[in-house]
Every structure is written in structure tokens, then in C-alpha cells.
PDB file of C-alpha atoms in Angstrom:
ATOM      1  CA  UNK Y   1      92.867 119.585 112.369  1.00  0.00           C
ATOM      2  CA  UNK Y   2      92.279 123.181 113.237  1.00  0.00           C
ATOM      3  CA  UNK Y   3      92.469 125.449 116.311  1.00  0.00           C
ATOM      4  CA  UNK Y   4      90.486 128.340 116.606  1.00  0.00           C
ATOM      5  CA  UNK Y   5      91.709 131.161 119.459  1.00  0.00           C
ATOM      6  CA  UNK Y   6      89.305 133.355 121.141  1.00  0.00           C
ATOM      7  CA  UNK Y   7      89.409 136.638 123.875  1.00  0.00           C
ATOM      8  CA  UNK Y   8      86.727 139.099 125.628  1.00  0.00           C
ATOM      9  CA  UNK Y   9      87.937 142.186 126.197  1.00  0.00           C
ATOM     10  CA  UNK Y  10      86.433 143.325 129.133  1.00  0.00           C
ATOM     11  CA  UNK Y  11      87.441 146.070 131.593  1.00  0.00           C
ATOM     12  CA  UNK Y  12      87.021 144.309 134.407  1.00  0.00           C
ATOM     13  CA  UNK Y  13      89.712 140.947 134.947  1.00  0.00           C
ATOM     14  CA  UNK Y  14      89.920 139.797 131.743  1.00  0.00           C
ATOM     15  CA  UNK Y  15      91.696 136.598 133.324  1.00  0.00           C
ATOM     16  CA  UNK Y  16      88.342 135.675 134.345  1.00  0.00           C
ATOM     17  CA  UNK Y  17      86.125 135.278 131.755  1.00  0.00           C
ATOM     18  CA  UNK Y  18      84.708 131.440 130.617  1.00  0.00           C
ATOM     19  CA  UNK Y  19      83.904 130.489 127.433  1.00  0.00           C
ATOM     20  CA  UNK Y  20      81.656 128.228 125.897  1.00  0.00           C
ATOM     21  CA  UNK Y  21      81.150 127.408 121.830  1.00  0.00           C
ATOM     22  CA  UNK Y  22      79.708 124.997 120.016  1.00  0.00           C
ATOM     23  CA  UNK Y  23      79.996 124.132 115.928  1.00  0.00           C
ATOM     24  CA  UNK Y  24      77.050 123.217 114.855  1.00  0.00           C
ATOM     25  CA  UNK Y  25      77.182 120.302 112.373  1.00  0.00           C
ATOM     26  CA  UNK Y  26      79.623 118.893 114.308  1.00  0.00           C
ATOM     27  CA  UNK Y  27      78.753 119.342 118.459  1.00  0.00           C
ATOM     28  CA  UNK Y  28      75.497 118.292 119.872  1.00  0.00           C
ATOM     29  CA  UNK Y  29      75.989 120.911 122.989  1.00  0.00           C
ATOM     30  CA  UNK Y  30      77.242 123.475 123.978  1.00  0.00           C
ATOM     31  CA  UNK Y  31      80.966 123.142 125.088  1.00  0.00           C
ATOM     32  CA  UNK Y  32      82.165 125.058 128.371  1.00  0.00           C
ATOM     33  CA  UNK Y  33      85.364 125.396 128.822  1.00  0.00           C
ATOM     34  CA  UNK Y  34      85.563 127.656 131.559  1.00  0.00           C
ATOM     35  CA  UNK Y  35      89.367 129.794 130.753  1.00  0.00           C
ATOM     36  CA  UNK Y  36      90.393 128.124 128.027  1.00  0.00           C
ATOM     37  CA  UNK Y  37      90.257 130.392 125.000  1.00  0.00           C
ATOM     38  CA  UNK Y  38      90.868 128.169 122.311  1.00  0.00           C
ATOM     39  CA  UNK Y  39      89.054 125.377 120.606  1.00  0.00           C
ATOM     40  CA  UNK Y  40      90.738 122.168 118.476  1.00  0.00           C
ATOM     41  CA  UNK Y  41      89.321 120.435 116.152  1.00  0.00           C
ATOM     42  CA  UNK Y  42      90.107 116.867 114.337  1.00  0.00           C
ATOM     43  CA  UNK Y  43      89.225 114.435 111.797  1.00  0.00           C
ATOM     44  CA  UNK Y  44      86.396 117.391 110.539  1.00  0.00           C
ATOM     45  CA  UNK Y  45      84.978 115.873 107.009  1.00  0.00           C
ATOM     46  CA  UNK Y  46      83.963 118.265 104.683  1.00  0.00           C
ATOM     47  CA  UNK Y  47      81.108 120.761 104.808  1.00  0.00           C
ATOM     48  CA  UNK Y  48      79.649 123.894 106.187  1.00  0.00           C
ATOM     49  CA  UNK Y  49      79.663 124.178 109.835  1.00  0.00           C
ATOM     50  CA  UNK Y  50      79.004 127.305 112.119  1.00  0.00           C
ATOM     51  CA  UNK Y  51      81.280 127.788 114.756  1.00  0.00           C
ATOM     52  CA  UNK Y  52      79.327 129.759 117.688  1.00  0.00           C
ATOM     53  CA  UNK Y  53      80.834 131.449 120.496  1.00  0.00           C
ATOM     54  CA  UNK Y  54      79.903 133.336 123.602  1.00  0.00           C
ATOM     55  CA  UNK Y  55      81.675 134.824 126.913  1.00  0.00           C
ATOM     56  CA  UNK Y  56      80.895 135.189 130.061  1.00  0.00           C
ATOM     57  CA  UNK Y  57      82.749 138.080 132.215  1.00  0.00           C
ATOM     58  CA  UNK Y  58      83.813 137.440 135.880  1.00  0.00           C
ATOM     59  CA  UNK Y  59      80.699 139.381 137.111  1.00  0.00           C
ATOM     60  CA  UNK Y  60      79.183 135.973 134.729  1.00  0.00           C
ATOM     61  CA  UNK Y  61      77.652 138.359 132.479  1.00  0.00           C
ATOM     62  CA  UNK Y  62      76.875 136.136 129.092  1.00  0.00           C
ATOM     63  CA  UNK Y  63      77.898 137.792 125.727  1.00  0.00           C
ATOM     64  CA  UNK Y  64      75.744 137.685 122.595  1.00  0.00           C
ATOM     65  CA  UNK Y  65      75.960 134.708 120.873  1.00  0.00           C
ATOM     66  CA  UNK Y  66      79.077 135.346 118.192  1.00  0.00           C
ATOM     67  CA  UNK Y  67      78.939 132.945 115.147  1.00  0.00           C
ATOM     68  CA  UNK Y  68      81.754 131.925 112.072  1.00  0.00           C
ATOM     69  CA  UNK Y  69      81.007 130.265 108.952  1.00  0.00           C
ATOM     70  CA  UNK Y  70      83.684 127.687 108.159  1.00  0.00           C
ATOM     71  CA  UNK Y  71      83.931 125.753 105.254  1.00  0.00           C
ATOM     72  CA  UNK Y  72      86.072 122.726 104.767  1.00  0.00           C
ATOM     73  CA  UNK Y  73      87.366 121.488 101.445  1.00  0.00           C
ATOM     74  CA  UNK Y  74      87.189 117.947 100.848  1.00  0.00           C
ATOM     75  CA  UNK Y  75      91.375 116.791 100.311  1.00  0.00           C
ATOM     76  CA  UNK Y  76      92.446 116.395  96.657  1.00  0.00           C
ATOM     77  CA  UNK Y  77      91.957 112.427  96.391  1.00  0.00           C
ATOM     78  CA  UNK Y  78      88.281 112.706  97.892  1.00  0.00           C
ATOM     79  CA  UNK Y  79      86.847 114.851  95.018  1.00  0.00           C
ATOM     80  CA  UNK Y  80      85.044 113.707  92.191  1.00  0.00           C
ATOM     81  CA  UNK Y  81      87.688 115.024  89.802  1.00  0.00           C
ATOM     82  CA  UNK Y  82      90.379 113.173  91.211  1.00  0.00           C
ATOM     83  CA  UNK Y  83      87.958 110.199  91.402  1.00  0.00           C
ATOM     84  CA  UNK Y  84      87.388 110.563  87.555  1.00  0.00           C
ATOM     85  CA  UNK Y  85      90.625 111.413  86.693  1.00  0.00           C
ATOM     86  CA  UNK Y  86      91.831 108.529  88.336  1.00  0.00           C
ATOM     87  CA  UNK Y  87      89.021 106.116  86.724  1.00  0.00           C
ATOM     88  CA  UNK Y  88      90.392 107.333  83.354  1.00  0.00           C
ATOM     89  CA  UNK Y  89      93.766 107.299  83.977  1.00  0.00           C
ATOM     90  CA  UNK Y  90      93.538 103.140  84.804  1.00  0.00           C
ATOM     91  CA  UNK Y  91      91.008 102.775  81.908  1.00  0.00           C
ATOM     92  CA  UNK Y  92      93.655 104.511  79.515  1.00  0.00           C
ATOM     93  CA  UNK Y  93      96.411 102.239  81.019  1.00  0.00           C
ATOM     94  CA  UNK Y  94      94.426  99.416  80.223  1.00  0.00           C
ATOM     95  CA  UNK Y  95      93.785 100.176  76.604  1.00  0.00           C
ATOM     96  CA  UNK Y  96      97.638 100.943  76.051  1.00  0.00           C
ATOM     97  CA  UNK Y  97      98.452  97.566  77.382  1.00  0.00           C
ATOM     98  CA  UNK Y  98      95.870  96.080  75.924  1.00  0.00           C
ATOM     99  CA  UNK Y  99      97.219  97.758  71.887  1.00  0.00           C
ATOM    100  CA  UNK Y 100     100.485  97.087  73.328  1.00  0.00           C
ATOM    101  CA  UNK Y 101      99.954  92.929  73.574  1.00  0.00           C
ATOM    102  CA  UNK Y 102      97.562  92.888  70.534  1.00  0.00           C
ATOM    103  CA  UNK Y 103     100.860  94.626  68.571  1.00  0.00           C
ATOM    104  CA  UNK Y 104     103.100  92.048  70.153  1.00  0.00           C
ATOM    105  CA  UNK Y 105     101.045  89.206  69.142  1.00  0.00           C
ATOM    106  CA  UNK Y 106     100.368  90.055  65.700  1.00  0.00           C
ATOM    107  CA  UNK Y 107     104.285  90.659  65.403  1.00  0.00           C
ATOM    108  CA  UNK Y 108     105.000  87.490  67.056  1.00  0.00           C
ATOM    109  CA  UNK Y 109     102.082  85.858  64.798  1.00  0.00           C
ATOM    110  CA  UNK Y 110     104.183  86.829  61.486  1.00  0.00           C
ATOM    111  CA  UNK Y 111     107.099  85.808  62.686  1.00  0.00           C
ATOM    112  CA  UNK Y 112     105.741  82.613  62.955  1.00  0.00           C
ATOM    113  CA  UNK Y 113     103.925  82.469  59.971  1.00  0.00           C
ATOM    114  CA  UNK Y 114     107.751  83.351  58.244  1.00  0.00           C
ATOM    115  CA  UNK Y 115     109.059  80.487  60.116  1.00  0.00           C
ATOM    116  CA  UNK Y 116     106.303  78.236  58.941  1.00  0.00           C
ATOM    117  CA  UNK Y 117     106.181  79.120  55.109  1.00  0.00           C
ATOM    118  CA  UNK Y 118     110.245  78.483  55.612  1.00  0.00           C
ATOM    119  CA  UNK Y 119     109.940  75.671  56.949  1.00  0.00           C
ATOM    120  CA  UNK Y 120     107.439  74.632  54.641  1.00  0.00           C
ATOM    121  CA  UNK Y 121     109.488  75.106  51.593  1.00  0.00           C
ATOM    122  CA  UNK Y 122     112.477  73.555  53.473  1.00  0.00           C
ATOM    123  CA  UNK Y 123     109.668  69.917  54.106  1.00  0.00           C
ATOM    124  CA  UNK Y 124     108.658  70.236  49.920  1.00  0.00           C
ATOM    125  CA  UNK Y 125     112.295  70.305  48.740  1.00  0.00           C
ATOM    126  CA  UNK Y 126     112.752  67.307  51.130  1.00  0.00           C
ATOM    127  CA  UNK Y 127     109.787  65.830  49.329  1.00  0.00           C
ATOM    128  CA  UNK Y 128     110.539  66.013  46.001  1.00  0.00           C
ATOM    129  CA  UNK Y 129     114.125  64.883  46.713  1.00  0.00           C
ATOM    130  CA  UNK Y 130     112.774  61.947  48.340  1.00  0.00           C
ATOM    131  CA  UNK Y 131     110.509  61.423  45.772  1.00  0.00           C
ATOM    132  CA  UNK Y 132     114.068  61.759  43.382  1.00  0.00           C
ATOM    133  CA  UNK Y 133     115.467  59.034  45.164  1.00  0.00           C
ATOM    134  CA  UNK Y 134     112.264  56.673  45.218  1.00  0.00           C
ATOM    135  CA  UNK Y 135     111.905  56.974  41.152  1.00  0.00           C
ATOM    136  CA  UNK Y 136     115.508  56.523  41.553  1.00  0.00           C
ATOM    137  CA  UNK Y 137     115.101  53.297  43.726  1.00  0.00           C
ATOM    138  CA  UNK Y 138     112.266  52.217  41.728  1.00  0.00           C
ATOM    139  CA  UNK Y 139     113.691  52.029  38.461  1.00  0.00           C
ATOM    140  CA  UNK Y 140     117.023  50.412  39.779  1.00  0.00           C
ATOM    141  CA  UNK Y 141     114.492  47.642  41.121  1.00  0.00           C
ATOM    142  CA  UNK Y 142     112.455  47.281  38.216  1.00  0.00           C
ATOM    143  CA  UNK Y 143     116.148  47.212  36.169  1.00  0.00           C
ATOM    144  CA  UNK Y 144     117.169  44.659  38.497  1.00  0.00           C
ATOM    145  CA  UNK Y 145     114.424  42.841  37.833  1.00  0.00           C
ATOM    146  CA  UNK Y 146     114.104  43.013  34.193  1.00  0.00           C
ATOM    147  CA  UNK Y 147     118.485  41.800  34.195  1.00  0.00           C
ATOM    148  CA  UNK Y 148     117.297  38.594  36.094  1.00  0.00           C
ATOM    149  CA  UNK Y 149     114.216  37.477  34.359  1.00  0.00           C
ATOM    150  CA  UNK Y 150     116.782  38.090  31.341  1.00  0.00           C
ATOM    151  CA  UNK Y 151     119.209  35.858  32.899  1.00  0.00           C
ATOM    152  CA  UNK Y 152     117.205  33.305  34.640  1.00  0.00           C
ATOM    153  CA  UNK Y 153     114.783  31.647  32.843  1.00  0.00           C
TER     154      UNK Y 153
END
């Protein structure tokens, strides 16, 4: 908000005088105030406005019309830098997280890939010493055999 504080110097009882302004791009009318000399304003968005003043003196002699130019600034977070900045800044984030998980999944990926070529190997030695002991078992029978169909007729 902003407050805006006004006087007519006059010669004759100052204490008298009424006001009246108006900002235009922001009032419809003309306010009057009567003694107050000052003027608040709230909750403004940004632009140009012109702030226009005039006086009357206790004799209710009406002043010239007096007139400000007043700019307000739009805050930080309602520009379109800010805006952008801010657009970039979470599109950014996203493609770190996004390198970040593709990194951790390839890294996870080898790992498992070691595990499975170890594992592998590990499942083949098993084979081929299973495939020991079959021959193994295998010719035993077939010696087993060949002792009783020597022994029997």
C-alpha cells in the first residue's frame, strides 16, 4: 500500500481547506474528503496511474487541478523473468534427476549383469560336475551290468 500526504497553503485558515483527488486508472470519481489531507492506497496492481488533486480554500475557492504520475512495479515473482527463470530452473531440475536415475540404473544394470555372468559360471561348473558324476554313474551301471551277465548266465 501507499499513502500520499497533501497541504494548501493559503493565507487565509489553512485548517479549512477540503480536498478532493482522484487516481485515474484506479477511481471512477472524484473522492472528497473534506480535511483530510492524505490519501491510502491498497492492493494497487501494477501500471501507470495519475494521481489528481485539487483544494478548495475556506472562502471554497477550487484550486487548479494538480496531477502525479505514479508508476508501480509489478513484485519480483510476478515478472516474466522470474516466471522464466523459474520455468527453467524446474525444467533443469528435471533433467538432473532424470541423468541422475538413468546413471543409477545403468550402474545398477551392470551390477547385475556381474552377478549374472557369476552366477552363470558358478550353474556351468555345477553342470559339468554333474555331468562328471552321471558318466561316473553310468559307467558303474553299465560295469555292473557287464559283472552280472558275466556271472549269471
Amino acid at each position: 500500500y501507499f499513502t500520499l500526504e497533501f497541504i494548501l497553503t493559503s493565507l487565509y485558515k489553512d485548517e479549512e481547506n477540503e480536498y478532493a483527488y482522484m487516481l485515474d486508472g484506479f477511481d471512477q470519481e472524484w473522492n472528497f474528503v473534506g480535511k483530510k489531507r492524505e490519501a491510502v492506497y491498497a492492493n494497487m496492481l501494477p501500471g501507470h496511474y495519475t494521481f489528481k488533486l485539487k483544494a478548495a480554500d475556506a472562502l471554497g475557492n477550487w484550486t487548479k487541478e494538480k496531477s502525479l504520475h505514479i508508476i508501480i512495479h509489478p513484485a519480483f515473482w510476478q515478472t516474466w523473468a522470474f516466471k522464466i527463470t523459474l520455468l527453467l530452473t524446474f525444467v533443469l531440475c528435471g533433467i538432473f534427476y532424470f541423468n541422475y536415475r538413468t546413471r543409477a540404473i545403468k550402474t545398477r544394470n551392470l551390477v547385475l549383469e556381474k552377478t549374472v555372468k557369476e552366477r552363470t559360471h558358478e550353474i556351468t561348473l555345477q553342470k559339468a560336475e554333474l555331468n562328471e558324476l552321471y558318466k561316473e554313474v553310468k559307467d558303474n551301471i553299465q560295469t555292473s551290468k557287464l559283472i552280472q551277465q558275466s556271472i549269471l548266465p
